Amino acid sequence: MGEMKAKAPPDRKLPQHGVKGAYYGGEWMDLEDCVGTYLPDSSKCSGCPEKSSCPRSQSRNAAESKIEIYDVAVIGAGCIGGAVARELSRYDLKTIVLESADDVSQGATKGNSGIVHAGYDDKPGSLHAKFCWPGNQMFPQLDKELRFGYQLNGSLVLATNEDEVKILNELMERGRANGVLNLRIVQKEELFQMEPALNPNAIAALYSPDAGNCIPYEFAIALCENAVDNGVEIRIRREVTNITKSGEVFEIDARHWEPSDYIQAREKQGKSADGSDEARAGGIPGTVRAGIAVSSLSVVLKGLQMAIDENIDAYVRLQSAAATIFVILMTAFILLKPSGKKRGPTDLKDLVSKLSAPVGGGGDKVQVEDMKTGGSGSWNAVKGVTVGREIVKARYVINCAGSSSDKIARLIGDDSFVIKPRLGDYLLLNRNQGHLTSHTIFPCPDPILGKGVLVQTTLWGNLILGPTARDMHKPDAADMSDASVQEYILTKCKKLCPYFDPRETIHAFCGARAKSSRGDWIIEASEKDTNFIHVAGIDSPGLAGSPAIALEVVRLLRLAGLDTIPNSSFNPNRAPIITPKQGMKGLKMGPVGKNDSNGLKAEEAKMASNVVCKCEKVTELEVVRAMRRSLPIDSTQGIRKRTRAGMGHCQGDKDNYNCECRVAAIIARENGTDPNEVGRRPWPATSTLSERWITDSERRELEKRMSVEQ
């Protein structure tokens, strides 16, 4: 292995999203070309007008909603549920999304490769094949609208012998049967011009230029944000526990839970456990404001009439005038009072000082059952406590519950399928390793385990290795040790690209894929009720197929009788949260308190220059921007997914820049809460690493595991 490393090709300085430019619609765009394209005119985007942060565990419109019966309820807010919700927002419908975890995108969407597959590997005639290629072709335009970051990098399936070359040809023919265009076999000379750091034994590859990659949770967040901006309501931490039907209306029983740490922090302050006082502080609903205004106006007019009526006793007229003035003042106070959420000025240094240090050791690993309902963001993983129950009524229900979709189906008596979770483990390497591949690199596929372990540069320049394919109903897979999982990944990946340095590992994670007992995706009206539509068992390439699947769901709803009148105010455009940087130009680093703003609009320029995460150059303004969008955020993990704060090589080390506490302080300021109510990054979650901040001894162990011959 040492000899191979000595021959590693030089760093190609490949573009990294957000560094001197951005990927937009699949293609790279230099920083000077981003204005007006990747960085649009804010007046043309949904959700751009400045607002306060959302109420606890729900979107603003959900907190203000007076809807008694929804047209459609979507259960699950991963990339499938998000795509369906966004597609439904094109129509004049009352739609609500219920998500059991503490944020959107917390299930399989959070823990996968982010590959937008082209569809050459799928069995012809399957639903995988039917929706993958059409969905793949929708991504460039989706990214131009939603700006989640999409890189059209292409994929290569390697062959190291003639038998594998035959498999490549079979894959190419299968792809053509699925309608996939532009596939071709590249020979060794061209292959190594494309990717000089590949296994020297590679002799050919199947090239698909239409394959791409994105950050899957950023994609789902963009979908859900835009859906809410266009009228869809979202409630998180709502676990569906029962579904009944009264006439033509489903009654969905949702258990509202909150983390025990949050409840304990609030109890110390004498606050409500469900956050309802925060919702009230977030502003009076428009309908209530209108009622107050109308009522006050009638009282004022009557008072004025009495005050000027000379036929009334002078003392009574004087009292009427005084009462009228009082009503005017009180109405003005109520209606003009700003949001009860204190946005600033607030001393961030003081808030940071109240926070405990980040956790990087000990703790309990997230179990498979919890991964079905949000992993580290599930109620059990954070010792959630039920704070209320809600009945949501809807005429149609879409089951997008991922690994829990069979459980949701059984609530209406439908046991036509079973979900068998397949775990996929990954290792994430530092940005200095991302130059080794520009394409997504696959081995020849396994007839049982599928596409196999891959090597891929991410949108942001990291190198990602994995996944495993551990079927949890098989003891040998379920019982694999963390060390054996790492060894499996590293030894498989070095056969594709032998030059990466395992000592540059900065993070490890795992996702549960929803494999169904039918062996194919389930996209159909339930046999128990045609108004209940399953979108279940959506494993790979579900990310690629998601926008096409959403179109199919709308078609099924129409067949079931739903009227889809276009939403005349639908706005497909969303601005990005992250601003591309030119090195440190215009940015300032320093200890907490030195460069912090007071959170007010007048200090926006100060926010834009204040770096709160050194590794990823995340600014205070980017955190604030995420907080003031249309989805509720109350944890550093939520900000981590939206801004990358804490995702760099130091992983939020308090002795480096303490970005986790800085971010937690900003969240507390924006939400007007005590900093100890802010959710923090858990450990170990699904990681196979022994500690969050990897030690030299563990780096050496990773190097040894990579060197094992298999």
PDB file of C-alpha atoms in Angstrom, residues 5-16 194-197 430-438 457 461-463 499 504:
ATOM      1  CA  LYS A   5       0.609   5.926  -2.149  1.00  0.00           C
ATOM      2  CA  ALA A   6       4.017   7.112  -3.318  1.00  0.00           C
ATOM      3  CA  LYS A   7       2.698   7.139  -6.886  1.00  0.00           C
ATOM      4  CA  ALA A   8      -0.478   9.037  -6.069  1.00  0.00           C
ATOM      5  CA  PRO A   9      -1.275  11.700  -8.681  1.00  0.00           C
ATOM      6  CA  PRO A  10      -1.030  15.364  -7.673  1.00  0.00           C
ATOM      7  CA  ASP A  11      -3.985  17.327  -6.303  1.00  0.00           C
ATOM      8  CA  ARG A  12      -6.125  18.423  -9.274  1.00  0.00           C
ATOM      9  CA  LYS A  13      -7.656  21.296  -7.279  1.00  0.00           C
ATOM     10  CA  LEU A  14     -11.189  20.282  -8.217  1.00  0.00           C
ATOM     11  CA  PRO A  15     -13.952  22.839  -7.605  1.00  0.00           C
ATOM     12  CA  GLN A  16     -15.671  22.707  -4.232  1.00  0.00           C
ATOM     13  CA  MET A 194     -10.514  10.918 -16.681  1.00  0.00           C
ATOM     14  CA  GLU A 195      -9.470   9.517 -13.290  1.00  0.00           C
ATOM     15  CA  PRO A 196      -5.694   9.134 -12.745  1.00  0.00           C
ATOM     16  CA  ALA A 197      -6.033   7.870  -9.151  1.00  0.00           C
ATOM     17  CA  ASN A 430     -11.356  15.433   4.919  1.00  0.00           C
ATOM     18  CA  ARG A 431     -11.595  17.865   1.992  1.00  0.00           C
ATOM     19  CA  ASN A 432      -7.930  17.295   1.173  1.00  0.00           C
ATOM     20  CA  GLN A 433      -8.878  13.824  -0.126  1.00  0.00           C
ATOM     21  CA  GLY A 434     -11.684  14.891  -2.470  1.00  0.00           C
ATOM     22  CA  HIS A 435      -9.360  15.567  -5.402  1.00  0.00           C
ATOM     23  CA  LEU A 436      -8.774  11.835  -5.875  1.00  0.00           C
ATOM     24  CA  THR A 437     -12.012  11.370  -7.810  1.00  0.00           C
ATOM     25  CA  SER A 438     -14.194  13.716  -9.812  1.00  0.00           C
ATOM     26  CA  THR A 457     -16.113  13.208  -3.957  1.00  0.00           C
ATOM     27  CA  GLY A 461     -15.050  18.412  -1.644  1.00  0.00           C
ATOM     28  CA  ASN A 462     -14.909  15.624   0.939  1.00  0.00           C
ATOM     29  CA  LEU A 463     -14.305  12.010  -0.051  1.00  0.00           C
ATOM     30  CA  TYR A 499      -4.433   6.340  -2.788  1.00  0.00           C
ATOM     31  CA  GLU A 504      -7.952  11.684   7.157  1.00  0.00           C
TER      32      GLU A 504
END
